[in-house]
Amino acid sequence: MTGSNLFKPLRLPNGTVIPNRIAKAAMEENLANEDHAPGEALVKLYRSWAEGGAGLIITGNVMVDRHALTGPAGVVLEDDRNLGMFKLWADACRSRGAQAWMQINHPGRQLLASLGQSARGPSAVAVDIPGLSKAFVPPRALEEQEIEELIGRYTQAAVLAERAGFTGVEIHAAHGYLFSQFLSPLTNRRDDRWGGSLENRAQILLKTIDAIRQRVAPIFCVAVKLNSADFQRGGFDAADAARVVEMLNTKAVDLVELSGGSYESPAMQGQTRDGSSLAREAYFLELAEKIGEIARMPLMVTGGVRRKEVAERVVSGSVSMVGLATALAIEPALPRQWIAGRDTKVEPIIVRWKNKTLASLAVASVIKKQLGLLSQGKRTNPGTSPLMALIGNQLKARRQAKSYRQWIDQAR
């Protein structure tokens, strides 16, 4: 254990110290209360991760606009009306000494039709998933004024996160969400200052970082989640990711988390659309280590890690932190067990269906089932039937979407 970086503290550029190199990476929980705030379920879930020993806890994505959720029962932070609940959430995350960062996000064009809202993206490019494209709302292109307003929304969410007691925010610019859509030439076909060159396509991200930095304390962390690649031909690739990191080098960014993929090419689940071959664990490590040669801030890699030896390998070179997601949904105490010297490992959730999209949804449904169990203080059951988990999640999502539409109507 003495030779491993995994349990050593990490000092970030702003002076913040993360007690170890293991992060609980973001997962979408769909466990907000009826007011789309963090209630008892999320507090209980995150307390289990805090007790599990991760040095950094990153929340599932918190939405900056109530009309644009990545899924039903998502947490929304637009103003201070539910700030007391967010304080309880932050307290739970920090209860055992971990740093607690709120991931802030907007779905852009990846907006489910069941939510009954209009979708907006950098350009009017619809989501293309064979057999599921009708599940998403065709987007319209954002007006310039709306882009400026969105930067303000991200900034407001960060300010409120700091007031609630979170120690940082992570701006989600990966997995095909809004900022990722701006970065990709496949989804950003604008001919104004927000489109064209990669420098232009990155402006919304760079301006958001600047705007947040002007409003929060220096010790408050600002991180970015970035795709190492979108894994779609003609899209955002590894060379683009390296150039964006070079741009981020000039900003006050404390950490960059590297992941990959989108709804159309779910590389974050080990599947790609462009035929790329990904490792079974630490999917994006090879790309990340190359980017680590130019990054001036610490890098974190998330994607499929479930064994201590692999986690140690991730942080043995130019990558400073390892993010665990699915593994901590199944065994929230995994970091504590590793720190205690045990080599506990988590078996992967594998669904070998011919339809890759449905298989991906089934894997996500099994994971969400585990999050639901943990939020009720129950033991996880990773042996859950993928088919039953998928059906159960679809029925639950339908009920939650109906509840969301009613909540939006009441707010008008």
Short mmCIF file of C-alpha atoms in Angstrom, two decimals:
data_model
loop_
_atom_site.label_atom_id
_atom_site.label_comp_id
_atom_site.label_asym_id
_atom_site.label_seq_id
_atom_site.Cartn_x
_atom_site.Cartn_y
_atom_site.Cartn_z
CA MET A 1 0.00 0.00 0.00
CA THR A 2 2.88 2.38 0.70
CA GLY A 3 3.93 2.40 -2.94
CA SER A 4 0.48 3.29 -4.23
CA ASN A 5 -0.71 6.81 -5.06
CA LEU A 6 -4.31 5.70 -4.58
CA PHE A 7 -4.50 6.62 -0.90
CA LYS A 8 -2.31 9.72 -0.98
CA PRO A 9 -3.87 13.21 -0.71
CA LEU A 10 -4.07 15.35 -3.85
CA ARG A 11 -3.54 19.11 -3.71
CA LEU A 12 -5.43 20.99 -6.42
CA PRO A 13 -4.29 24.23 -8.10
CA ASN A 14 -6.44 26.37 -5.77
CA GLY A 15 -4.98 24.76 -2.66
CA THR A 16 -7.87 22.37 -1.91
CA VAL A 17 -6.71 18.96 -0.67
CA ILE A 18 -8.63 15.80 -1.61
CA PRO A 19 -7.86 13.12 1.03
CA ASN A 20 -7.34 10.27 -1.45
CA ARG A 21 -7.35 9.67 -5.21
CA ILE A 22 -10.70 7.84 -5.41
CA ALA A 23 -13.74 9.78 -6.59
CA LYS A 24 -17.35 8.77 -6.61
CA ALA A 25 -18.12 9.83 -10.18
CA ALA A 26 -21.50 11.20 -11.24
CA MET A 27 -24.41 8.91 -12.02
CA GLU A 28 -27.93 9.99 -12.87
CA GLU A 29 -30.10 8.87 -9.96
CA ASN A 30 -33.60 10.20 -10.87
CA LEU A 31 -34.31 10.37 -7.13
CA ALA A 32 -35.27 14.02 -6.58
CA ASN A 33 -38.29 14.75 -4.40
CA GLU A 34 -41.64 16.06 -5.70
CA ASP A 35 -40.20 19.60 -5.85
CA HIS A 36 -37.17 18.39 -7.85
CA ALA A 37 -34.86 19.06 -4.92
CA PRO A 38 -32.64 16.62 -2.99
CA GLY A 39 -34.83 14.92 -0.41
CA GLU A 40 -34.33 12.10 2.08
CA ALA A 41 -33.57 9.49 -0.62
CA LEU A 42 -30.61 11.39 -2.06
CA VAL A 43 -29.28 12.36 1.38
CA LYS A 44 -29.31 8.72 2.48
CA LEU A 45 -27.70 7.56 -0.77
CA TYR A 46 -24.87 10.07 -0.55
CA ARG A 47 -24.25 9.40 3.11
CA SER A 48 -23.58 5.77 2.16
CA TRP A 49 -20.92 6.95 -0.32
CA ALA A 50 -19.41 9.32 2.23
CA GLU A 51 -19.15 6.45 4.71
CA GLY A 52 -17.65 4.34 1.91
CA GLY A 53 -14.43 6.33 1.94
CA ALA A 54 -14.18 8.13 -1.43
CA GLY A 55 -12.03 11.28 -1.18
CA LEU A 56 -14.19 13.17 -3.67
CA ILE A 57 -17.93 12.87 -4.15
CA ILE A 58 -19.44 14.30 -7.34
CA THR A 59 -23.22 14.50 -7.47
CA GLY A 60 -25.36 13.23 -10.29
CA ASN A 61 -26.10 16.04 -12.70
CA VAL A 62 -28.03 19.00 -11.30
CA MET A 63 -30.02 20.84 -13.92
CA VAL A 64 -29.64 24.60 -14.42
CA ASP A 65 -33.05 24.97 -16.11
CA ARG A 66 -36.28 23.36 -14.88
CA HIS A 67 -37.50 23.11 -18.47
CA ALA A 68 -34.48 21.06 -19.55
CA LEU A 69 -33.85 17.85 -17.60
CA THR A 70 -31.76 14.89 -18.67
CA GLY A 71 -34.46 12.65 -17.20
CA PRO A 72 -37.48 12.63 -14.89
CA ALA A 73 -37.05 13.22 -11.14
CA GLY A 74 -33.86 15.17 -11.79
CA VAL A 75 -32.57 17.75 -9.31
CA VAL A 76 -33.02 21.38 -10.41
CA LEU A 77 -31.14 24.38 -8.98
CA GLU A 78 -32.26 27.74 -10.32
CA ASP A 79 -32.79 29.79 -7.13
CA ASP A 80 -32.56 29.55 -3.34
CA ARG A 81 -36.09 28.30 -2.60
CA ASN A 82 -34.89 24.78 -1.66
CA LEU A 83 -31.42 25.73 -0.48
CA GLY A 84 -31.96 24.13 2.94
CA MET A 85 -32.36 20.74 1.27
CA PHE A 86 -29.21 21.29 -0.77
CA LYS A 87 -27.37 22.08 2.48
CA LEU A 88 -28.47 18.72 3.92
CA TRP A 89 -27.20 17.03 0.75
CA ALA A 90 -23.83 18.80 0.95
CA ASP A 91 -23.56 17.93 4.66
CA ALA A 92 -24.16 14.24 3.87
CA CYS A 93 -21.46 14.27 1.17
CA ARG A 94 -18.93 15.95 3.48
CA SER A 95 -19.82 14.01 6.64
CA ARG A 96 -16.66 11.84 6.55
CA GLY A 97 -14.20 14.42 5.21
CA ALA A 98 -14.66 14.08 1.44
CA GLN A 99 -14.70 17.00 -0.94
CA ALA A 100 -18.21 17.45 -2.38
CA TRP A 101 -18.73 18.81 -5.88
CA MET A 102 -22.02 19.46 -7.61
CA GLN A 103 -22.14 18.50 -11.26
CA ILE A 104 -24.12 21.12 -13.21
CA ASN A 105 -25.64 20.33 -16.56
CA HIS A 106 -28.16 20.96 -19.35
CA PRO A 107 -29.29 18.23 -21.79
CA GLY A 108 -29.45 20.41 -24.89
CA ARG A 109 -30.87 18.24 -27.68
CA GLN A 110 -30.78 15.06 -25.54
CA LEU A 111 -34.22 15.89 -24.11
CA LEU A 112 -36.79 13.13 -23.69
CA ALA A 113 -40.10 13.71 -25.44
CA SER A 114 -41.93 12.28 -22.41
CA LEU A 115 -41.04 15.41 -20.43
CA GLY A 116 -43.20 17.57 -22.68
CA GLN A 117 -40.72 20.42 -23.16
CA SER A 118 -39.09 22.02 -26.21
CA ALA A 119 -35.46 21.14 -26.89
CA ARG A 120 -32.68 23.56 -27.74
CA GLY A 121 -29.15 22.90 -28.92
CA PRO A 122 -26.33 24.66 -30.75
CA SER A 123 -27.99 23.63 -34.03
CA ALA A 124 -31.20 21.92 -35.13
CA VAL A 125 -29.66 18.43 -35.22
CA ALA A 126 -31.89 15.69 -33.81
CA VAL A 127 -30.69 12.71 -31.76
CA ASP A 128 -30.19 9.70 -34.05
CA ILE A 129 -30.56 6.36 -32.28
CA PRO A 130 -32.06 3.59 -34.42
CA GLY A 131 -35.43 2.62 -33.02
CA LEU A 132 -35.37 5.30 -30.32
CA SER A 133 -35.06 8.60 -32.17
CA LYS A 134 -38.73 9.45 -31.53
CA ALA A 135 -38.01 9.31 -27.81
CA PHE A 136 -36.22 12.66 -28.12
CA VAL A 137 -37.55 16.12 -29.01
CA PRO A 138 -36.16 17.55 -32.28
CA PRO A 139 -34.22 20.65 -31.17
CA ARG A 140 -34.16 24.18 -32.47
CA ALA A 141 -30.96 26.23 -32.60
CA LEU A 142 -30.27 28.51 -29.64
CA GLU A 143 -30.38 32.26 -30.17
CA GLU A 144 -27.26 34.18 -29.12
CA GLN A 145 -29.14 35.82 -26.26
CA GLU A 146 -30.20 32.38 -25.00
CA ILE A 147 -26.57 31.23 -24.99
CA GLU A 148 -25.63 34.19 -22.79
CA GLU A 149 -28.60 33.40 -20.52
CA LEU A 150 -27.44 29.78 -20.21
CA ILE A 151 -23.98 30.92 -19.11
CA GLY A 152 -25.79 32.94 -16.44
CA ARG A 153 -27.77 29.88 -15.36
CA TYR A 154 -24.63 27.78 -14.89
CA THR A 155 -23.06 30.63 -12.93
CA GLN A 156 -26.12 31.01 -10.70
CA ALA A 157 -26.14 27.27 -9.97
CA ALA A 158 -22.45 27.39 -8.98
CA VAL A 159 -23.00 30.35 -6.65
CA LEU A 160 -25.92 28.55 -5.00
CA ALA A 161 -23.90 25.34 -4.71
CA GLU A 162 -21.23 27.25 -2.81
CA ARG A 163 -23.85 28.77 -0.51
CA ALA A 164 -25.23 25.30 0.17
CA GLY A 165 -21.86 24.04 1.37
CA PHE A 166 -20.55 22.19 -1.65
CA THR A 167 -16.81 22.65 -2.09
CA GLY A 168 -16.90 22.84 -5.88
CA VAL A 169 -18.78 22.33 -9.12
CA GLU A 170 -18.09 20.17 -12.13
CA ILE A 171 -19.28 21.60 -15.45
CA HIS A 172 -20.55 18.70 -17.58
CA ALA A 173 -19.12 19.02 -21.09
CA ALA A 174 -19.22 15.31 -21.97
CA HIS A 175 -21.64 12.50 -22.91
CA GLY A 176 -23.40 14.45 -25.62
CA TYR A 177 -25.03 17.03 -23.32
CA LEU A 178 -25.24 20.74 -24.19
CA PHE A 179 -21.59 21.82 -23.88
CA SER A 180 -20.49 18.57 -25.54
CA GLN A 181 -22.89 19.37 -28.39
CA PHE A 182 -21.23 22.77 -28.82
CA LEU A 183 -17.80 21.11 -28.98
CA SER A 184 -18.75 18.55 -31.64
CA PRO A 185 -18.83 19.55 -35.34
CA LEU A 186 -21.57 16.95 -35.85
CA THR A 187 -24.00 18.85 -33.62
CA ASN A 188 -22.63 22.39 -33.84
CA ARG A 189 -23.15 23.71 -37.34
CA ARG A 190 -23.34 27.36 -36.39
CA ASP A 191 -21.65 30.04 -38.48
CA ASP A 192 -21.47 32.69 -35.75
CA ARG A 193 -18.95 33.21 -32.91
CA TRP A 194 -20.20 30.05 -31.16
CA GLY A 195 -19.50 27.73 -34.11
CA GLY A 196 -16.98 26.91 -36.83
CA SER A 197 -13.48 26.50 -35.40
CA LEU A 198 -12.88 24.45 -32.25
CA GLU A 199 -11.88 27.68 -30.51
CA ASN A 200 -15.33 29.10 -31.29
CA ARG A 201 -17.12 25.88 -30.37
CA ALA A 202 -15.40 25.91 -26.97
CA GLN A 203 -16.41 29.51 -26.17
CA ILE A 204 -19.55 28.65 -24.20
CA LEU A 205 -17.49 26.40 -21.89
CA LEU A 206 -14.63 28.88 -21.50
CA LYS A 207 -16.94 31.84 -20.83
CA THR A 208 -18.90 29.81 -18.27
CA ILE A 209 -15.69 28.99 -16.38
CA ASP A 210 -14.73 32.67 -16.34
CA ALA A 211 -18.20 33.75 -15.20
CA ILE A 212 -18.26 31.23 -12.35
CA ARG A 213 -14.74 32.10 -11.23
CA GLN A 214 -15.73 35.77 -10.91
CA ARG A 215 -18.56 34.88 -8.50
CA VAL A 216 -17.12 32.18 -6.22
CA ALA A 217 -14.31 32.10 -3.67
CA PRO A 218 -10.80 31.11 -4.87
CA ILE A 219 -10.90 27.99 -2.66
CA PHE A 220 -14.16 26.85 -4.33
CA CYS A 221 -13.21 24.26 -6.97
CA VAL A 222 -14.20 24.51 -10.63
CA ALA A 223 -13.80 21.28 -12.59
CA VAL A 224 -14.77 20.20 -16.11
CA LYS A 225 -15.99 16.82 -17.33
CA LEU A 226 -14.78 16.43 -20.91
CA ASN A 227 -15.03 13.68 -23.49
CA SER A 228 -11.67 12.22 -24.47
CA ALA A 229 -13.61 11.52 -27.70
CA ASP A 230 -17.23 11.18 -28.80
CA PHE A 231 -16.46 7.92 -30.67
CA GLN A 232 -18.51 9.00 -33.70
CA ARG A 233 -16.92 9.41 -37.10
CA GLY A 234 -16.43 13.08 -37.89
CA GLY A 235 -17.14 14.12 -34.32
CA PHE A 236 -15.13 15.48 -31.40
CA ASP A 237 -11.97 13.35 -31.23
CA ALA A 238 -8.88 12.86 -29.06
CA ALA A 239 -6.95 15.60 -30.85
CA ASP A 240 -9.83 18.00 -30.18
CA ALA A 241 -9.87 16.99 -26.52
CA ALA A 242 -6.16 17.73 -26.22
CA ARG A 243 -6.67 21.18 -27.75
CA VAL A 244 -9.54 21.95 -25.40
CA VAL A 245 -7.38 20.95 -22.42
CA GLU A 246 -4.73 23.37 -23.72
CA MET A 247 -7.42 26.08 -23.67
CA LEU A 248 -8.41 25.06 -20.15
CA ASN A 249 -4.75 25.38 -19.10
CA THR A 250 -5.22 29.15 -19.38
CA LYS A 251 -8.22 29.12 -17.03
CA ALA A 252 -8.53 28.60 -13.27
CA VAL A 253 -9.64 24.97 -13.61
CA ASP A 254 -8.83 22.67 -10.69
CA LEU A 255 -9.42 19.29 -12.33
CA VAL A 256 -10.52 17.80 -15.66
CA GLU A 257 -12.39 14.51 -15.64
CA LEU A 258 -12.05 12.56 -18.90
CA SER A 259 -14.80 10.24 -20.07
CA GLY A 260 -16.27 9.56 -23.49
CA GLY A 261 -19.31 8.90 -25.65
CA SER A 262 -22.90 10.12 -25.88
CA TYR A 263 -26.42 8.70 -26.05
CA GLU A 264 -25.72 7.81 -29.69
CA SER A 265 -22.38 6.14 -28.90
CA PRO A 266 -22.40 5.05 -25.22
CA ALA A 267 -18.65 4.62 -24.77
CA MET A 268 -19.10 5.40 -21.05
CA GLN A 269 -20.68 1.93 -20.92
CA GLY A 270 -17.92 0.38 -23.02
CA GLN A 271 -19.77 0.56 -26.36
CA THR A 272 -18.97 2.79 -29.34
CA ARG A 273 -20.56 3.63 -32.64
CA ASP A 274 -17.42 4.12 -34.69
CA GLY A 275 -16.06 0.61 -34.17
CA SER A 276 -13.40 1.65 -31.64
CA SER A 277 -12.19 -1.05 -29.29
CA LEU A 278 -12.29 -0.09 -25.62
CA ALA A 279 -10.59 -1.87 -22.73
CA ARG A 280 -12.84 -3.74 -20.30
CA GLU A 281 -11.73 -1.44 -17.47
CA ALA A 282 -10.42 2.16 -17.39
CA TYR A 283 -11.80 2.64 -20.90
CA PHE A 284 -10.29 6.05 -21.50
CA LEU A 285 -6.92 5.73 -19.74
CA GLU A 286 -4.75 5.50 -22.85
CA LEU A 287 -6.21 8.71 -24.28
CA ALA A 288 -6.06 10.41 -20.89
CA GLU A 289 -2.39 9.63 -20.36
CA LYS A 290 -1.54 11.36 -23.64
CA ILE A 291 -3.58 14.40 -22.60
CA GLY A 292 -1.86 14.26 -19.20
CA GLU A 293 1.38 15.20 -20.91
CA ILE A 294 -0.02 18.66 -21.73
CA ALA A 295 -2.52 19.27 -18.91
CA ARG A 296 -1.44 21.73 -16.20
CA MET A 297 -4.26 20.68 -13.89
CA PRO A 298 -4.84 17.21 -12.39
CA LEU A 299 -6.74 14.74 -14.58
CA MET A 300 -9.30 12.17 -13.49
CA VAL A 301 -10.39 9.14 -15.52
CA THR A 302 -13.78 7.50 -15.16
CA GLY A 303 -15.10 4.46 -17.00
CA GLY A 304 -15.43 0.84 -15.97
CA VAL A 305 -12.92 0.70 -13.08
CA ARG A 306 -13.90 -1.94 -10.50
CA ARG A 307 -10.64 -3.49 -9.24
CA LYS A 308 -8.04 -2.01 -6.91
CA GLU A 309 -5.11 -3.00 -9.15
CA VAL A 310 -6.69 -1.17 -12.09
CA ALA A 311 -7.43 1.89 -9.94
CA GLU A 312 -3.78 1.93 -8.85
CA ARG A 313 -2.68 1.64 -12.48
CA VAL A 314 -4.83 4.67 -13.40
CA VAL A 315 -3.12 6.94 -10.87
CA SER A 316 0.42 5.60 -11.40
CA GLY A 317 1.24 7.95 -14.28
CA SER A 318 0.03 11.33 -15.53
CA VAL A 319 -3.54 10.81 -14.26
CA SER A 320 -4.12 11.97 -10.67
CA MET A 321 -7.55 10.58 -9.78
CA VAL A 322 -9.74 7.60 -10.63
CA GLY A 323 -13.51 7.91 -10.81
CA LEU A 324 -15.73 4.99 -9.82
CA ALA A 325 -19.39 4.94 -10.79
CA THR A 326 -21.06 1.54 -11.36
CA ALA A 327 -18.69 -0.13 -8.90
CA LEU A 328 -19.87 2.23 -6.12
CA ALA A 329 -23.51 1.73 -7.06
CA ILE A 330 -22.98 -1.95 -6.28
CA GLU A 331 -20.51 -1.66 -3.37
CA PRO A 332 -20.48 1.85 -1.86
CA ALA A 333 -17.82 0.87 0.72
CA LEU A 334 -15.29 -0.22 -1.93
CA PRO A 335 -12.77 2.61 -1.22
CA ARG A 336 -12.84 1.89 2.52
CA GLN A 337 -12.24 -1.80 1.83
CA TRP A 338 -9.32 -1.01 -0.47
CA ILE A 339 -7.84 1.39 2.09
CA ALA A 340 -8.10 -1.41 4.68
CA GLY A 341 -5.95 -3.60 2.42
CA ARG A 342 -8.68 -5.82 0.97
CA ASP A 343 -8.70 -6.48 -2.78
CA THR A 344 -12.50 -6.49 -3.06
CA LYS A 345 -13.64 -6.29 -6.68
CA VAL A 346 -17.01 -5.73 -8.27
CA GLU A 347 -18.22 -7.90 -11.13
CA PRO A 348 -19.31 -5.97 -14.24
CA ILE A 349 -22.94 -5.77 -15.31
CA ILE A 350 -23.04 -7.36 -18.75
CA VAL A 351 -26.14 -7.61 -20.93
CA ARG A 352 -25.48 -9.58 -24.13
CA TRP A 353 -28.57 -8.61 -26.11
CA LYS A 354 -28.35 -8.25 -29.87
CA ASN A 355 -29.91 -4.77 -29.70
CA LYS A 356 -27.02 -2.72 -28.26
CA THR A 357 -29.23 0.27 -27.45
CA LEU A 358 -31.65 -1.81 -25.41
CA ALA A 359 -28.73 -3.59 -23.76
CA SER A 360 -27.28 -0.22 -22.78
CA LEU A 361 -30.63 0.86 -21.32
CA ALA A 362 -30.88 -2.41 -19.41
CA VAL A 363 -27.43 -1.92 -17.86
CA ALA A 364 -28.41 1.61 -16.82
CA SER A 365 -31.67 0.26 -15.35
CA VAL A 366 -29.83 -2.34 -13.24
CA ILE A 367 -27.54 0.40 -11.93
CA LYS A 368 -30.49 2.69 -11.10
CA LYS A 369 -32.11 -0.20 -9.26
CA GLN A 370 -29.04 -0.38 -7.01
CA LEU A 371 -29.15 3.38 -6.38
CA GLY A 372 -32.79 3.06 -5.38
CA LEU A 373 -31.99 0.29 -2.92
CA LEU A 374 -29.14 2.27 -1.35
CA SER A 375 -31.40 5.34 -1.05
CA GLN A 376 -33.73 3.22 1.09
CA GLY A 377 -30.92 1.93 3.27
CA LYS A 378 -31.12 -1.54 1.70
CA ARG A 379 -28.44 -3.89 0.39
CA THR A 380 -27.73 -3.88 -3.32
CA ASN A 381 -28.67 -6.75 -5.62
CA PRO A 382 -26.55 -6.63 -8.80
CA GLY A 383 -28.01 -9.97 -9.87
CA THR A 384 -31.29 -8.23 -10.67
CA SER A 385 -32.83 -9.40 -13.96
CA PRO A 386 -31.86 -6.85 -16.65
CA LEU A 387 -35.22 -7.33 -18.37
CA MET A 388 -37.20 -6.79 -15.16
CA ALA A 389 -34.99 -3.82 -14.23
CA LEU A 390 -35.55 -2.27 -17.68
CA ILE A 391 -39.33 -2.75 -17.53
CA GLY A 392 -39.48 -1.45 -13.96
CA ASN A 393 -37.36 1.57 -14.81
CA GLN A 394 -39.47 2.40 -17.86
CA LEU A 395 -42.69 2.25 -15.82
CA LYS A 396 -41.15 4.34 -13.06
CA ALA A 397 -39.84 6.88 -15.56
CA ARG A 398 -43.31 7.18 -17.08
CA ARG A 399 -44.82 7.97 -13.67
CA GLN A 400 -42.02 10.41 -12.89
CA ALA A 401 -42.42 12.16 -16.25
CA LYS A 402 -46.13 12.66 -15.58
CA SER A 403 -45.34 14.09 -12.15
CA TYR A 404 -42.73 16.39 -13.70
CA ARG A 405 -45.17 17.74 -16.30
CA GLN A 406 -47.67 18.50 -13.51
CA TRP A 407 -44.94 20.27 -11.52
CA ILE A 408 -44.03 22.42 -14.53
CA ASP A 409 -47.72 23.29 -15.15
CA GLN A 410 -48.20 24.33 -11.51
CA ALA A 411 -45.20 26.65 -11.71
CA ARG A 412 -46.61 28.60 -14.65
#
